[in-house]
Amino acid sequence: FSLHMKIKACIWLFVFGFVIDFVGAWMKVTHQPLGDVTIAIAVLFKTVGILGLTVFLLAHPKVKAFLAYKPFDDFK
């Protein structure tokens, strides 16, 4: 897998988490069994998606260069 595909996978995990969250909320409103478990699984998917995106974003060379930029070095 390339980095681009891994980022896409993280985005899809995040979106899938929202879909599961919607289903879990519907299950809670209609008093279906396991609605709370469904919402917990949705939170897990969204958390893994966001953490994955954060790791890949912080590992990108351009982002690393941006975060290491020291603005006051230009005035020396």
mmCIF file with all atom_site columns, N, CA and C in Angstrom:
data_model
loop_
_atom_site.group_PDB
_atom_site.id
_atom_site.type_symbol
_atom_site.label_atom_id
_atom_site.label_alt_id
_atom_site.label_comp_id
_atom_site.label_asym_id
_atom_site.label_entity_id
_atom_site.label_seq_id
_atom_site.pdbx_PDB_ins_code
_atom_site.Cartn_x
_atom_site.Cartn_y
_atom_site.Cartn_z
_atom_site.occupancy
_atom_site.B_iso_or_equiv
_atom_site.pdbx_formal_charge
_atom_site.auth_seq_id
_atom_site.auth_comp_id
_atom_site.auth_asym_id
_atom_site.auth_atom_id
_atom_site.pdbx_PDB_model_num
ATOM 1   N N  . PHE A 1 1  ? 0.834   -1.194 0.000  1.00 0.00 ? 1  PHE A N  1
ATOM 2   C CA . PHE A 1 1  ? 0.000   0.000  0.000  1.00 0.00 ? 1  PHE A CA 1
ATOM 3   C C  . PHE A 1 1  ? 0.867   1.241  0.000  1.00 0.00 ? 1  PHE A C  1
ATOM 4   N N  . SER A 1 2  ? 0.435   2.205  -0.725 1.00 0.00 ? 2  SER A N  1
ATOM 5   C CA . SER A 1 2  ? 1.140   3.483  -0.704 1.00 0.00 ? 2  SER A CA 1
ATOM 6   C C  . SER A 1 2  ? 0.578   4.332  0.431  1.00 0.00 ? 2  SER A C  1
ATOM 7   N N  . LEU A 1 3  ? 1.256   5.425  0.692  1.00 0.00 ? 3  LEU A N  1
ATOM 8   C CA . LEU A 1 3  ? 0.805   6.326  1.749  1.00 0.00 ? 3  LEU A CA 1
ATOM 9   C C  . LEU A 1 3  ? -0.573  6.883  1.427  1.00 0.00 ? 3  LEU A C  1
ATOM 10  N N  . HIS A 1 4  ? -0.811  7.170  0.141  1.00 0.00 ? 4  HIS A N  1
ATOM 11  C CA . HIS A 1 4  ? -2.099  7.722  -0.282 1.00 0.00 ? 4  HIS A CA 1
ATOM 12  C C  . HIS A 1 4  ? -3.236  6.742  0.029  1.00 0.00 ? 4  HIS A C  1
ATOM 13  N N  . MET A 1 5  ? -3.007  5.458  -0.206 1.00 0.00 ? 5  MET A N  1
ATOM 14  C CA . MET A 1 5  ? -4.042  4.464  0.064  1.00 0.00 ? 5  MET A CA 1
ATOM 15  C C  . MET A 1 5  ? -4.280  4.302  1.563  1.00 0.00 ? 5  MET A C  1
ATOM 16  N N  . LYS A 1 6  ? -3.228  4.443  2.362  1.00 0.00 ? 6  LYS A N  1
ATOM 17  C CA . LYS A 1 6  ? -3.403  4.329  3.811  1.00 0.00 ? 6  LYS A CA 1
ATOM 18  C C  . LYS A 1 6  ? -4.204  5.511  4.343  1.00 0.00 ? 6  LYS A C  1
ATOM 19  N N  . ILE A 1 7  ? -3.968  6.688  3.784  1.00 0.00 ? 7  ILE A N  1
ATOM 20  C CA . ILE A 1 7  ? -4.746  7.858  4.194  1.00 0.00 ? 7  ILE A CA 1
ATOM 21  C C  . ILE A 1 7  ? -6.204  7.683  3.795  1.00 0.00 ? 7  ILE A C  1
ATOM 22  N N  . LYS A 1 8  ? -6.441  7.156  2.585  1.00 0.00 ? 8  LYS A N  1
ATOM 23  C CA . LYS A 1 8  ? -7.810  6.896  2.154  1.00 0.00 ? 8  LYS A CA 1
ATOM 24  C C  . LYS A 1 8  ? -8.496  5.897  3.082  1.00 0.00 ? 8  LYS A C  1
ATOM 25  N N  . ALA A 1 9  ? -7.756  4.876  3.506  1.00 0.00 ? 9  ALA A N  1
ATOM 26  C CA . ALA A 1 9  ? -8.325  3.879  4.409  1.00 0.00 ? 9  ALA A CA 1
ATOM 27  C C  . ALA A 1 9  ? -8.710  4.517  5.741  1.00 0.00 ? 9  ALA A C  1
ATOM 28  N N  . CYS A 1 10 ? -7.892  5.422  6.238  1.00 0.00 ? 10 CYS A N  1
ATOM 29  C CA . CYS A 1 10 ? -8.208  6.106  7.495  1.00 0.00 ? 10 CYS A CA 1
ATOM 30  C C  . CYS A 1 10 ? -9.447  6.986  7.343  1.00 0.00 ? 10 CYS A C  1
ATOM 31  N N  . ILE A 1 11 ? -9.559  7.661  6.222  1.00 0.00 ? 11 ILE A N  1
ATOM 32  C CA . ILE A 1 11 ? -10.749 8.490  5.976  1.00 0.00 ? 11 ILE A CA 1
ATOM 33  C C  . ILE A 1 11 ? -11.992 7.613  5.906  1.00 0.00 ? 11 ILE A C  1
ATOM 34  N N  . TRP A 1 12 ? -11.891 6.464  5.231  1.00 0.00 ? 12 TRP A N  1
ATOM 35  C CA . TRP A 1 12 ? -13.041 5.570  5.146  1.00 0.00 ? 12 TRP A CA 1
ATOM 36  C C  . TRP A 1 12 ? -13.406 4.984  6.497  1.00 0.00 ? 12 TRP A C  1
ATOM 37  N N  . LEU A 1 13 ? -12.411 4.693  7.339  1.00 0.00 ? 13 LEU A N  1
ATOM 38  C CA . LEU A 1 13 ? -12.712 4.234  8.695  1.00 0.00 ? 13 LEU A CA 1
ATOM 39  C C  . LEU A 1 13 ? -13.492 5.297  9.461  1.00 0.00 ? 13 LEU A C  1
ATOM 40  N N  . PHE A 1 14 ? -13.067 6.543  9.310  1.00 0.00 ? 14 PHE A N  1
ATOM 41  C CA . PHE A 1 14 ? -13.733 7.645  9.990  1.00 0.00 ? 14 PHE A CA 1
ATOM 42  C C  . PHE A 1 14 ? -15.179 7.799  9.502  1.00 0.00 ? 14 PHE A C  1
ATOM 43  N N  . VAL A 1 15 ? -15.379 7.754  8.192  1.00 0.00 ? 15 VAL A N  1
ATOM 44  C CA . VAL A 1 15 ? -16.725 7.882  7.626  1.00 0.00 ? 15 VAL A CA 1
ATOM 45  C C  . VAL A 1 15 ? -17.594 6.694  8.031  1.00 0.00 ? 15 VAL A C  1
ATOM 46  N N  . PHE A 1 16 ? -17.009 5.499  7.994  1.00 0.00 ? 16 PHE A N  1
ATOM 47  C CA . PHE A 1 16 ? -17.748 4.304  8.401  1.00 0.00 ? 16 PHE A CA 1
ATOM 48  C C  . PHE A 1 16 ? -18.163 4.396  9.873  1.00 0.00 ? 16 PHE A C  1
ATOM 49  N N  . GLY A 1 17 ? -17.320 5.016  10.687 1.00 0.00 ? 17 GLY A N  1
ATOM 50  C CA . GLY A 1 17 ? -17.672 5.235  12.085 1.00 0.00 ? 17 GLY A CA 1
ATOM 51  C C  . GLY A 1 17 ? -18.910 6.099  12.231 1.00 0.00 ? 17 GLY A C  1
ATOM 52  N N  . PHE A 1 18 ? -19.038 7.129  11.385 1.00 0.00 ? 18 PHE A N  1
ATOM 53  C CA . PHE A 1 18 ? -20.230 7.974  11.443 1.00 0.00 ? 18 PHE A CA 1
ATOM 54  C C  . PHE A 1 18 ? -21.472 7.211  10.992 1.00 0.00 ? 18 PHE A C  1
ATOM 55  N N  . VAL A 1 19 ? -21.312 6.345  10.002 1.00 0.00 ? 19 VAL A N  1
ATOM 56  C CA . VAL A 1 19 ? -22.461 5.545  9.545  1.00 0.00 ? 19 VAL A CA 1
ATOM 57  C C  . VAL A 1 19 ? -22.917 4.610  10.665 1.00 0.00 ? 19 VAL A C  1
ATOM 58  N N  . ILE A 1 20 ? -21.968 3.944  11.294 1.00 0.00 ? 20 ILE A N  1
ATOM 59  C CA . ILE A 1 20 ? -22.312 3.050  12.407 1.00 0.00 ? 20 ILE A CA 1
ATOM 60  C C  . ILE A 1 20 ? -22.909 3.848  13.563 1.00 0.00 ? 20 ILE A C  1
ATOM 61  N N  . ASP A 1 21 ? -22.410 5.057  13.781 1.00 0.00 ? 21 ASP A N  1
ATOM 62  C CA . ASP A 1 21 ? -22.944 5.917  14.839 1.00 0.00 ? 21 ASP A CA 1
ATOM 63  C C  . ASP A 1 21 ? -24.404 6.270  14.565 1.00 0.00 ? 21 ASP A C  1
ATOM 64  N N  . PHE A 1 22 ? -24.724 6.559  13.318 1.00 0.00 ? 22 PHE A N  1
ATOM 65  C CA . PHE A 1 22 ? -26.099 6.864  12.942 1.00 0.00 ? 22 PHE A CA 1
ATOM 66  C C  . PHE A 1 22 ? -27.004 5.666  13.202 1.00 0.00 ? 22 PHE A C  1
ATOM 67  N N  . VAL A 1 23 ? -26.529 4.481  12.830 1.00 0.00 ? 23 VAL A N  1
ATOM 68  C CA . VAL A 1 23 ? -27.317 3.264  13.067 1.00 0.00 ? 23 VAL A CA 1
ATOM 69  C C  . VAL A 1 23 ? -27.464 3.014  14.570 1.00 0.00 ? 23 VAL A C  1
ATOM 70  N N  . GLY A 1 24 ? -26.398 3.221  15.318 1.00 0.00 ? 24 GLY A N  1
ATOM 71  C CA . GLY A 1 24 ? -26.463 3.020  16.763 1.00 0.00 ? 24 GLY A CA 1
ATOM 72  C C  . GLY A 1 24 ? -27.403 3.998  17.440 1.00 0.00 ? 24 GLY A C  1
ATOM 73  N N  . ALA A 1 25 ? -27.411 5.240  16.972 1.00 0.00 ? 25 ALA A N  1
ATOM 74  C CA . ALA A 1 25 ? -28.338 6.224  17.540 1.00 0.00 ? 25 ALA A CA 1
ATOM 75  C C  . ALA A 1 25 ? -29.785 5.833  17.241 1.00 0.00 ? 25 ALA A C  1
ATOM 76  N N  . TRP A 1 26 ? -30.027 5.351  16.025 1.00 0.00 ? 26 TRP A N  1
ATOM 77  C CA . TRP A 1 26 ? -31.368 4.887  15.684 1.00 0.00 ? 26 TRP A CA 1
ATOM 78  C C  . TRP A 1 26 ? -31.760 3.708  16.579 1.00 0.00 ? 26 TRP A C  1
ATOM 79  N N  . MET A 1 27 ? -30.805 2.808  16.827 1.00 0.00 ? 27 MET A N  1
ATOM 80  C CA . MET A 1 27 ? -31.085 1.658  17.690 1.00 0.00 ? 27 MET A CA 1
ATOM 81  C C  . MET A 1 27 ? -31.392 2.093  19.119 1.00 0.00 ? 27 MET A C  1
ATOM 82  N N  . LYS A 1 28 ? -30.687 3.114  19.610 1.00 0.00 ? 28 LYS A N  1
ATOM 83  C CA . LYS A 1 28 ? -30.946 3.609  20.968 1.00 0.00 ? 28 LYS A CA 1
ATOM 84  C C  . LYS A 1 28 ? -32.319 4.274  21.060 1.00 0.00 ? 28 LYS A C  1
ATOM 85  N N  . VAL A 1 29 ? -32.674 5.054  20.035 1.00 0.00 ? 29 VAL A N  1
ATOM 86  C CA . VAL A 1 29 ? -33.962 5.759  20.051 1.00 0.00 ? 29 VAL A CA 1
ATOM 87  C C  . VAL A 1 29 ? -35.119 4.773  19.992 1.00 0.00 ? 29 VAL A C  1
ATOM 88  N N  . THR A 1 30 ? -34.955 3.711  19.204 1.00 0.00 ? 30 THR A N  1
ATOM 89  C CA . THR A 1 30 ? -36.032 2.722  19.071 1.00 0.00 ? 30 THR A CA 1
ATOM 90  C C  . THR A 1 30 ? -35.916 1.590  20.093 1.00 0.00 ? 30 THR A C  1
ATOM 91  N N  . HIS A 1 31 ? -35.006 1.724  21.052 1.00 0.00 ? 31 HIS A N  1
ATOM 92  C CA . HIS A 1 31 ? -34.827 0.768  22.143 1.00 0.00 ? 31 HIS A CA 1
ATOM 93  C C  . HIS A 1 31 ? -34.504 -0.639 21.651 1.00 0.00 ? 31 HIS A C  1
ATOM 94  N N  . GLN A 1 32 ? -33.699 -0.714 20.614 1.00 0.00 ? 32 GLN A N  1
ATOM 95  C CA . GLN A 1 32 ? -33.228 -2.004 20.113 1.00 0.00 ? 32 GLN A CA 1
ATOM 96  C C  . GLN A 1 32 ? -32.107 -2.515 21.022 1.00 0.00 ? 32 GLN A C  1
ATOM 97  N N  . PRO A 1 33 ? -31.947 -3.821 21.096 1.00 0.00 ? 33 PRO A N  1
ATOM 98  C CA . PRO A 1 33 ? -30.835 -4.343 21.901 1.00 0.00 ? 33 PRO A CA 1
ATOM 99  C C  . PRO A 1 33 ? -29.495 -4.047 21.221 1.00 0.00 ? 33 PRO A C  1
ATOM 100 N N  . LEU A 1 34 ? -28.464 -3.892 22.009 1.00 0.00 ? 34 LEU A N  1
ATOM 101 C CA . LEU A 1 34 ? -27.090 -3.661 21.564 1.00 0.00 ? 34 LEU A CA 1
ATOM 102 C C  . LEU A 1 34 ? -26.878 -2.296 20.901 1.00 0.00 ? 34 LEU A C  1
ATOM 103 N N  . GLY A 1 35 ? -27.753 -1.359 21.155 1.00 0.00 ? 35 GLY A N  1
ATOM 104 C CA . GLY A 1 35 ? -27.554 -0.012 20.616 1.00 0.00 ? 35 GLY A CA 1
ATOM 105 C C  . GLY A 1 35 ? -26.338 0.655  21.213 1.00 0.00 ? 35 GLY A C  1
ATOM 106 N N  . ASP A 1 36 ? -26.104 0.447  22.503 1.00 0.00 ? 36 ASP A N  1
ATOM 107 C CA . ASP A 1 36 ? -24.948 1.055  23.153 1.00 0.00 ? 36 ASP A CA 1
ATOM 108 C C  . ASP A 1 36 ? -23.641 0.437  22.657 1.00 0.00 ? 36 ASP A C  1
ATOM 109 N N  . VAL A 1 37 ? -23.662 -0.863 22.368 1.00 0.00 ? 37 VAL A N  1
ATOM 110 C CA . VAL A 1 37 ? -22.471 -1.514 21.820 1.00 0.00 ? 37 VAL A CA 1
ATOM 111 C C  . VAL A 1 37 ? -22.174 -0.981 20.425 1.00 0.00 ? 37 VAL A C  1
ATOM 112 N N  . THR A 1 38 ? -23.207 -0.748 19.642 1.00 0.00 ? 38 THR A N  1
ATOM 113 C CA . THR A 1 38 ? -23.028 -0.210 18.297 1.00 0.00 ? 38 THR A CA 1
ATOM 114 C C  . THR A 1 38 ? -22.416 1.182  18.348 1.00 0.00 ? 38 THR A C  1
ATOM 115 N N  . ILE A 1 39 ? -22.852 2.002  19.265 1.00 0.00 ? 39 ILE A N  1
ATOM 116 C CA . ILE A 1 39 ? -22.280 3.342  19.406 1.00 0.00 ? 39 ILE A CA 1
ATOM 117 C C  . ILE A 1 39 ? -20.826 3.257  19.872 1.00 0.00 ? 39 ILE A C  1
ATOM 118 N N  . ALA A 1 40 ? -20.532 2.318  20.759 1.00 0.00 ? 40 ALA A N  1
ATOM 119 C CA . ALA A 1 40 ? -19.155 2.145  21.217 1.00 0.00 ? 40 ALA A CA 1
ATOM 120 C C  . ALA A 1 40 ? -18.242 1.696  20.073 1.00 0.00 ? 40 ALA A C  1
ATOM 121 N N  . ILE A 1 41 ? -18.726 0.825  19.212 1.00 0.00 ? 41 ILE A N  1
ATOM 122 C CA . ILE A 1 41 ? -17.948 0.401  18.048 1.00 0.00 ? 41 ILE A CA 1
ATOM 123 C C  . ILE A 1 41 ? -17.732 1.576  17.103 1.00 0.00 ? 41 ILE A C  1
ATOM 124 N N  . ALA A 1 42 ? -18.749 2.418  16.941 1.00 0.00 ? 42 ALA A N  1
ATOM 125 C CA . ALA A 1 42 ? -18.610 3.594  16.089 1.00 0.00 ? 42 ALA A CA 1
ATOM 126 C C  . ALA A 1 42 ? -17.542 4.539  16.622 1.00 0.00 ? 42 ALA A C  1
ATOM 127 N N  . VAL A 1 43 ? -17.514 4.732  17.917 1.00 0.00 ? 43 VAL A N  1
ATOM 128 C CA . VAL A 1 43 ? -16.489 5.589  18.525 1.00 0.00 ? 43 VAL A CA 1
ATOM 129 C C  . VAL A 1 43 ? -15.110 4.997  18.295 1.00 0.00 ? 43 VAL A C  1
ATOM 130 N N  . LEU A 1 44 ? -14.994 3.686  18.364 1.00 0.00 ? 44 LEU A N  1
ATOM 131 C CA . LEU A 1 44 ? -13.721 3.019  18.115 1.00 0.00 ? 44 LEU A CA 1
ATOM 132 C C  . LEU A 1 44 ? -13.257 3.252  16.677 1.00 0.00 ? 44 LEU A C  1
ATOM 133 N N  . PHE A 1 45 ? -14.159 3.088  15.715 1.00 0.00 ? 45 PHE A N  1
ATOM 134 C CA . PHE A 1 45 ? -13.806 3.321  14.311 1.00 0.00 ? 45 PHE A CA 1
ATOM 135 C C  . PHE A 1 45 ? -13.385 4.767  14.073 1.00 0.00 ? 45 PHE A C  1
ATOM 136 N N  . LYS A 1 46 ? -14.129 5.704  14.625 1.00 0.00 ? 46 LYS A N  1
ATOM 137 C CA . LYS A 1 46 ? -13.785 7.121  14.430 1.00 0.00 ? 46 LYS A CA 1
ATOM 138 C C  . LYS A 1 46 ? -12.454 7.455  15.087 1.00 0.00 ? 46 LYS A C  1
ATOM 139 N N  . THR A 1 47 ? -12.192 6.897  16.248 1.00 0.00 ? 47 THR A N  1
ATOM 140 C CA . THR A 1 47 ? -10.933 7.161  16.938 1.00 0.00 ? 47 THR A CA 1
ATOM 141 C C  . THR A 1 47 ? -9.747  6.602  16.164 1.00 0.00 ? 47 THR A C  1
ATOM 142 N N  . VAL A 1 48 ? -9.870  5.375  15.679 1.00 0.00 ? 48 VAL A N  1
ATOM 143 C CA . VAL A 1 48 ? -8.785  4.770  14.900 1.00 0.00 ? 48 VAL A CA 1
ATOM 144 C C  . VAL A 1 48 ? -8.556  5.564  13.612 1.00 0.00 ? 48 VAL A C  1
ATOM 145 N N  . GLY A 1 49 ? -9.618  6.000  12.972 1.00 0.00 ? 49 GLY A N  1
ATOM 146 C CA . GLY A 1 49 ? -9.478  6.792  11.746 1.00 0.00 ? 49 GLY A CA 1
ATOM 147 C C  . GLY A 1 49 ? -8.759  8.104  11.983 1.00 0.00 ? 49 GLY A C  1
ATOM 148 N N  . ILE A 1 50 ? -9.139  8.823  13.019 1.00 0.00 ? 50 ILE A N  1
ATOM 149 C CA . ILE A 1 50 ? -8.509  10.118 13.318 1.00 0.00 ? 50 ILE A CA 1
ATOM 150 C C  . ILE A 1 50 ? -7.059  9.930  13.768 1.00 0.00 ? 50 ILE A C  1
ATOM 151 N N  . LEU A 1 51 ? -6.802  8.920  14.603 1.00 0.00 ? 51 LEU A N  1
ATOM 152 C CA . LEU A 1 51 ? -5.422  8.682  15.033 1.00 0.00 ? 51 LEU A CA 1
ATOM 153 C C  . LEU A 1 51 ? -4.537  8.291  13.852 1.00 0.00 ? 51 LEU A C  1
ATOM 154 N N  . GLY A 1 52 ? -5.070  7.478  12.957 1.00 0.00 ? 52 GLY A N  1
ATOM 155 C CA . GLY A 1 52 ? -4.311  7.109  11.760 1.00 0.00 ? 52 GLY A CA 1
ATOM 156 C C  . GLY A 1 52 ? -4.008  8.313  10.892 1.00 0.00 ? 52 GLY A C  1
ATOM 157 N N  . LEU A 1 53 ? -4.998  9.166  10.678 1.00 0.00 ? 53 LEU A N  1
ATOM 158 C CA . LEU A 1 53 ? -4.768  10.385 9.895  1.00 0.00 ? 53 LEU A CA 1
ATOM 159 C C  . LEU A 1 53 ? -3.730  11.279 10.556 1.00 0.00 ? 53 LEU A C  1
ATOM 160 N N  . THR A 1 54 ? -3.792  11.384 11.859 1.00 0.00 ? 54 THR A N  1
ATOM 161 C CA . THR A 1 54 ? -2.837  12.224 12.581 1.00 0.00 ? 54 THR A CA 1
ATOM 162 C C  . THR A 1 54 ? -1.421  11.673 12.446 1.00 0.00 ? 54 THR A C  1
ATOM 163 N N  . VAL A 1 55 ? -1.264  10.366 12.562 1.00 0.00 ? 55 VAL A N  1
ATOM 164 C CA . VAL A 1 55 ? 0.062   9.754  12.431 1.00 0.00 ? 55 VAL A CA 1
ATOM 165 C C  . VAL A 1 55 ? 0.610   9.968  11.033 1.00 0.00 ? 55 VAL A C  1
ATOM 166 N N  . PHE A 1 56 ? -0.207  9.733  10.014 1.00 0.00 ? 56 PHE A N  1
ATOM 167 C CA . PHE A 1 56 ? 0.267   9.903  8.648  1.00 0.00 ? 56 PHE A CA 1
ATOM 168 C C  . PHE A 1 56 ? 0.541   11.365 8.325  1.00 0.00 ? 56 PHE A C  1
ATOM 169 N N  . LEU A 1 57 ? -0.267  12.256 8.882  1.00 0.00 ? 57 LEU A N  1
ATOM 170 C CA . LEU A 1 57 ? -0.037  13.674 8.635  1.00 0.00 ? 57 LEU A CA 1
ATOM 171 C C  . LEU A 1 57 ? 1.257   14.140 9.280  1.00 0.00 ? 57 LEU A C  1
ATOM 172 N N  . LEU A 1 58 ? 1.487   13.735 10.512 1.00 0.00 ? 58 LEU A N  1
ATOM 173 C CA . LEU A 1 58 ? 2.710   14.159 11.202 1.00 0.00 ? 58 LEU A CA 1
ATOM 174 C C  . LEU A 1 58 ? 3.959   13.481 10.642 1.00 0.00 ? 58 LEU A C  1
ATOM 175 N N  . ALA A 1 59 ? 3.803   12.357 9.944  1.00 0.00 ? 59 ALA A N  1
ATOM 176 C CA . ALA A 1 59 ? 4.947   11.663 9.359  1.00 0.00 ? 59 ALA A CA 1
ATOM 177 C C  . ALA A 1 59 ? 5.312   12.214 7.987  1.00 0.00 ? 59 ALA A C  1
ATOM 178 N N  . HIS A 1 60 ? 4.461   13.056 7.416  1.00 0.00 ? 60 HIS A N  1
ATOM 179 C CA . HIS A 1 60 ? 4.726   13.599 6.080  1.00 0.00 ? 60 HIS A CA 1
ATOM 180 C C  . HIS A 1 60 ? 5.896   14.579 6.152  1.00 0.00 ? 60 HIS A C  1
ATOM 181 N N  . PRO A 1 61 ? 6.828   14.498 5.196  1.00 0.00 ? 61 PRO A N  1
ATOM 182 C CA . PRO A 1 61 ? 8.019   15.360 5.266  1.00 0.00 ? 61 PRO A CA 1
ATOM 183 C C  . PRO A 1 61 ? 7.712   16.858 5.225  1.00 0.00 ? 61 PRO A C  1
ATOM 184 N N  . LYS A 1 62 ? 6.732   17.271 4.448  1.00 0.00 ? 62 LYS A N  1
ATOM 185 C CA . LYS A 1 62 ? 6.408   18.705 4.371  1.00 0.00 ? 62 LYS A CA 1
ATOM 186 C C  . LYS A 1 62 ? 5.825   19.205 5.690  1.00 0.00 ? 62 LYS A C  1
ATOM 187 N N  . VAL A 1 63 ? 5.034   18.374 6.348  1.00 0.00 ? 63 VAL A N  1
ATOM 188 C CA . VAL A 1 63 ? 4.469   18.770 7.635  1.00 0.00 ? 63 VAL A CA 1
ATOM 189 C C  . VAL A 1 63 ? 5.574   18.832 8.687  1.00 0.00 ? 63 VAL A C  1
ATOM 190 N N  . LYS A 1 64 ? 6.495   17.872 8.633  1.00 0.00 ? 64 LYS A N  1
ATOM 191 C CA . LYS A 1 64 ? 7.623   17.905 9.565  1.00 0.00 ? 64 LYS A CA 1
ATOM 192 C C  . LYS A 1 64 ? 8.438   19.177 9.377  1.00 0.00 ? 64 LYS A C  1
ATOM 193 N N  . ALA A 1 65 ? 8.676   19.563 8.124  1.00 0.00 ? 65 ALA A N  1
ATOM 194 C CA . ALA A 1 65 ? 9.434   20.782 7.861  1.00 0.00 ? 65 ALA A CA 1
ATOM 195 C C  . ALA A 1 65 ? 8.672   22.013 8.346  1.00 0.00 ? 65 ALA A C  1
ATOM 196 N N  . PHE A 1 66 ? 7.361   22.015 8.179  1.00 0.00 ? 66 PHE A N  1
ATOM 197 C CA . PHE A 1 66 ? 6.547   23.138 8.633  1.00 0.00 ? 66 PHE A CA 1
ATOM 198 C C  . PHE A 1 66 ? 6.574   23.253 10.152 1.00 0.00 ? 66 PHE A C  1
ATOM 199 N N  . LEU A 1 67 ? 6.476   22.112 10.844 1.00 0.00 ? 67 LEU A N  1
ATOM 200 C CA . LEU A 1 67 ? 6.471   22.139 12.305 1.00 0.00 ? 67 LEU A CA 1
ATOM 201 C C  . LEU A 1 67 ? 7.842   22.484 12.877 1.00 0.00 ? 67 LEU A C  1
ATOM 202 N N  . ALA A 1 68 ? 8.904   22.212 12.116 1.00 0.00 ? 68 ALA A N  1
ATOM 203 C CA . ALA A 1 68 ? 10.252  22.513 12.591 1.00 0.00 ? 68 ALA A CA 1
ATOM 204 C C  . ALA A 1 68 ? 10.694  23.925 12.204 1.00 0.00 ? 68 ALA A C  1
ATOM 205 N N  . TYR A 1 69 ? 9.853   24.668 11.531 1.00 0.00 ? 69 TYR A N  1
ATOM 206 C CA . TYR A 1 69 ? 10.195  26.015 11.072 1.00 0.00 ? 69 TYR A CA 1
ATOM 207 C C  . TYR A 1 69 ? 10.341  26.949 12.272 1.00 0.00 ? 69 TYR A C  1
ATOM 208 N N  . LYS A 1 70 ? 11.413  27.686 12.270 1.00 0.00 ? 70 LYS A N  1
ATOM 209 C CA . LYS A 1 70 ? 11.660  28.659 13.343 1.00 0.00 ? 70 LYS A CA 1
ATOM 210 C C  . LYS A 1 70 ? 11.603  30.050 12.713 1.00 0.00 ? 70 LYS A C  1
ATOM 211 N N  . PRO A 1 71 ? 10.540  30.801 12.961 1.00 0.00 ? 71 PRO A N  1
ATOM 212 C CA . PRO A 1 71 ? 10.335  32.066 12.264 1.00 0.00 ? 71 PRO A CA 1
ATOM 213 C C  . PRO A 1 71 ? 11.379  33.139 12.624 1.00 0.00 ? 71 PRO A C  1
ATOM 214 N N  . PHE A 1 72 ? 11.982  33.049 13.792 1.00 0.00 ? 72 PHE A N  1
ATOM 215 C CA . PHE A 1 72 ? 12.899  34.101 14.199 1.00 0.00 ? 72 PHE A CA 1
ATOM 216 C C  . PHE A 1 72 ? 14.321  33.865 13.680 1.00 0.00 ? 72 PHE A C  1
ATOM 217 N N  . ASP A 1 73 ? 14.554  32.710 13.032 1.00 0.00 ? 73 ASP A N  1
ATOM 218 C CA . ASP A 1 73 ? 15.860  32.480 12.431 1.00 0.00 ? 73 ASP A CA 1
ATOM 219 C C  . ASP A 1 73 ? 16.071  33.335 11.201 1.00 0.00 ? 73 ASP A C  1
ATOM 220 N N  . ASP A 1 74 ? 14.998  33.846 10.612 1.00 0.00 ? 74 ASP A N  1
ATOM 221 C CA . ASP A 1 74 ? 15.105  34.698 9.422  1.00 0.00 ? 74 ASP A CA 1
ATOM 222 C C  . ASP A 1 74 ? 15.707  36.064 9.753  1.00 0.00 ? 74 ASP A C  1
ATOM 223 N N  . PHE A 1 75 ? 15.666  36.489 11.005 1.00 0.00 ? 75 PHE A N  1
ATOM 224 C CA . PHE A 1 75 ? 16.115  37.822 11.385 1.00 0.00 ? 75 PHE A CA 1
ATOM 225 C C  . PHE A 1 75 ? 17.558  37.855 11.867 1.00 0.00 ? 75 PHE A C  1
ATOM 226 N N  . LYS A 1 76 ? 18.262  36.737 11.804 1.00 0.00 ? 76 LYS A N  1
ATOM 227 C CA . LYS A 1 76 ? 19.645  36.698 12.282 1.00 0.00 ? 76 LYS A CA 1
ATOM 228 C C  . LYS A 1 76 ? 20.592  37.278 11.276 1.00 0.00 ? 76 LYS A C  1
#
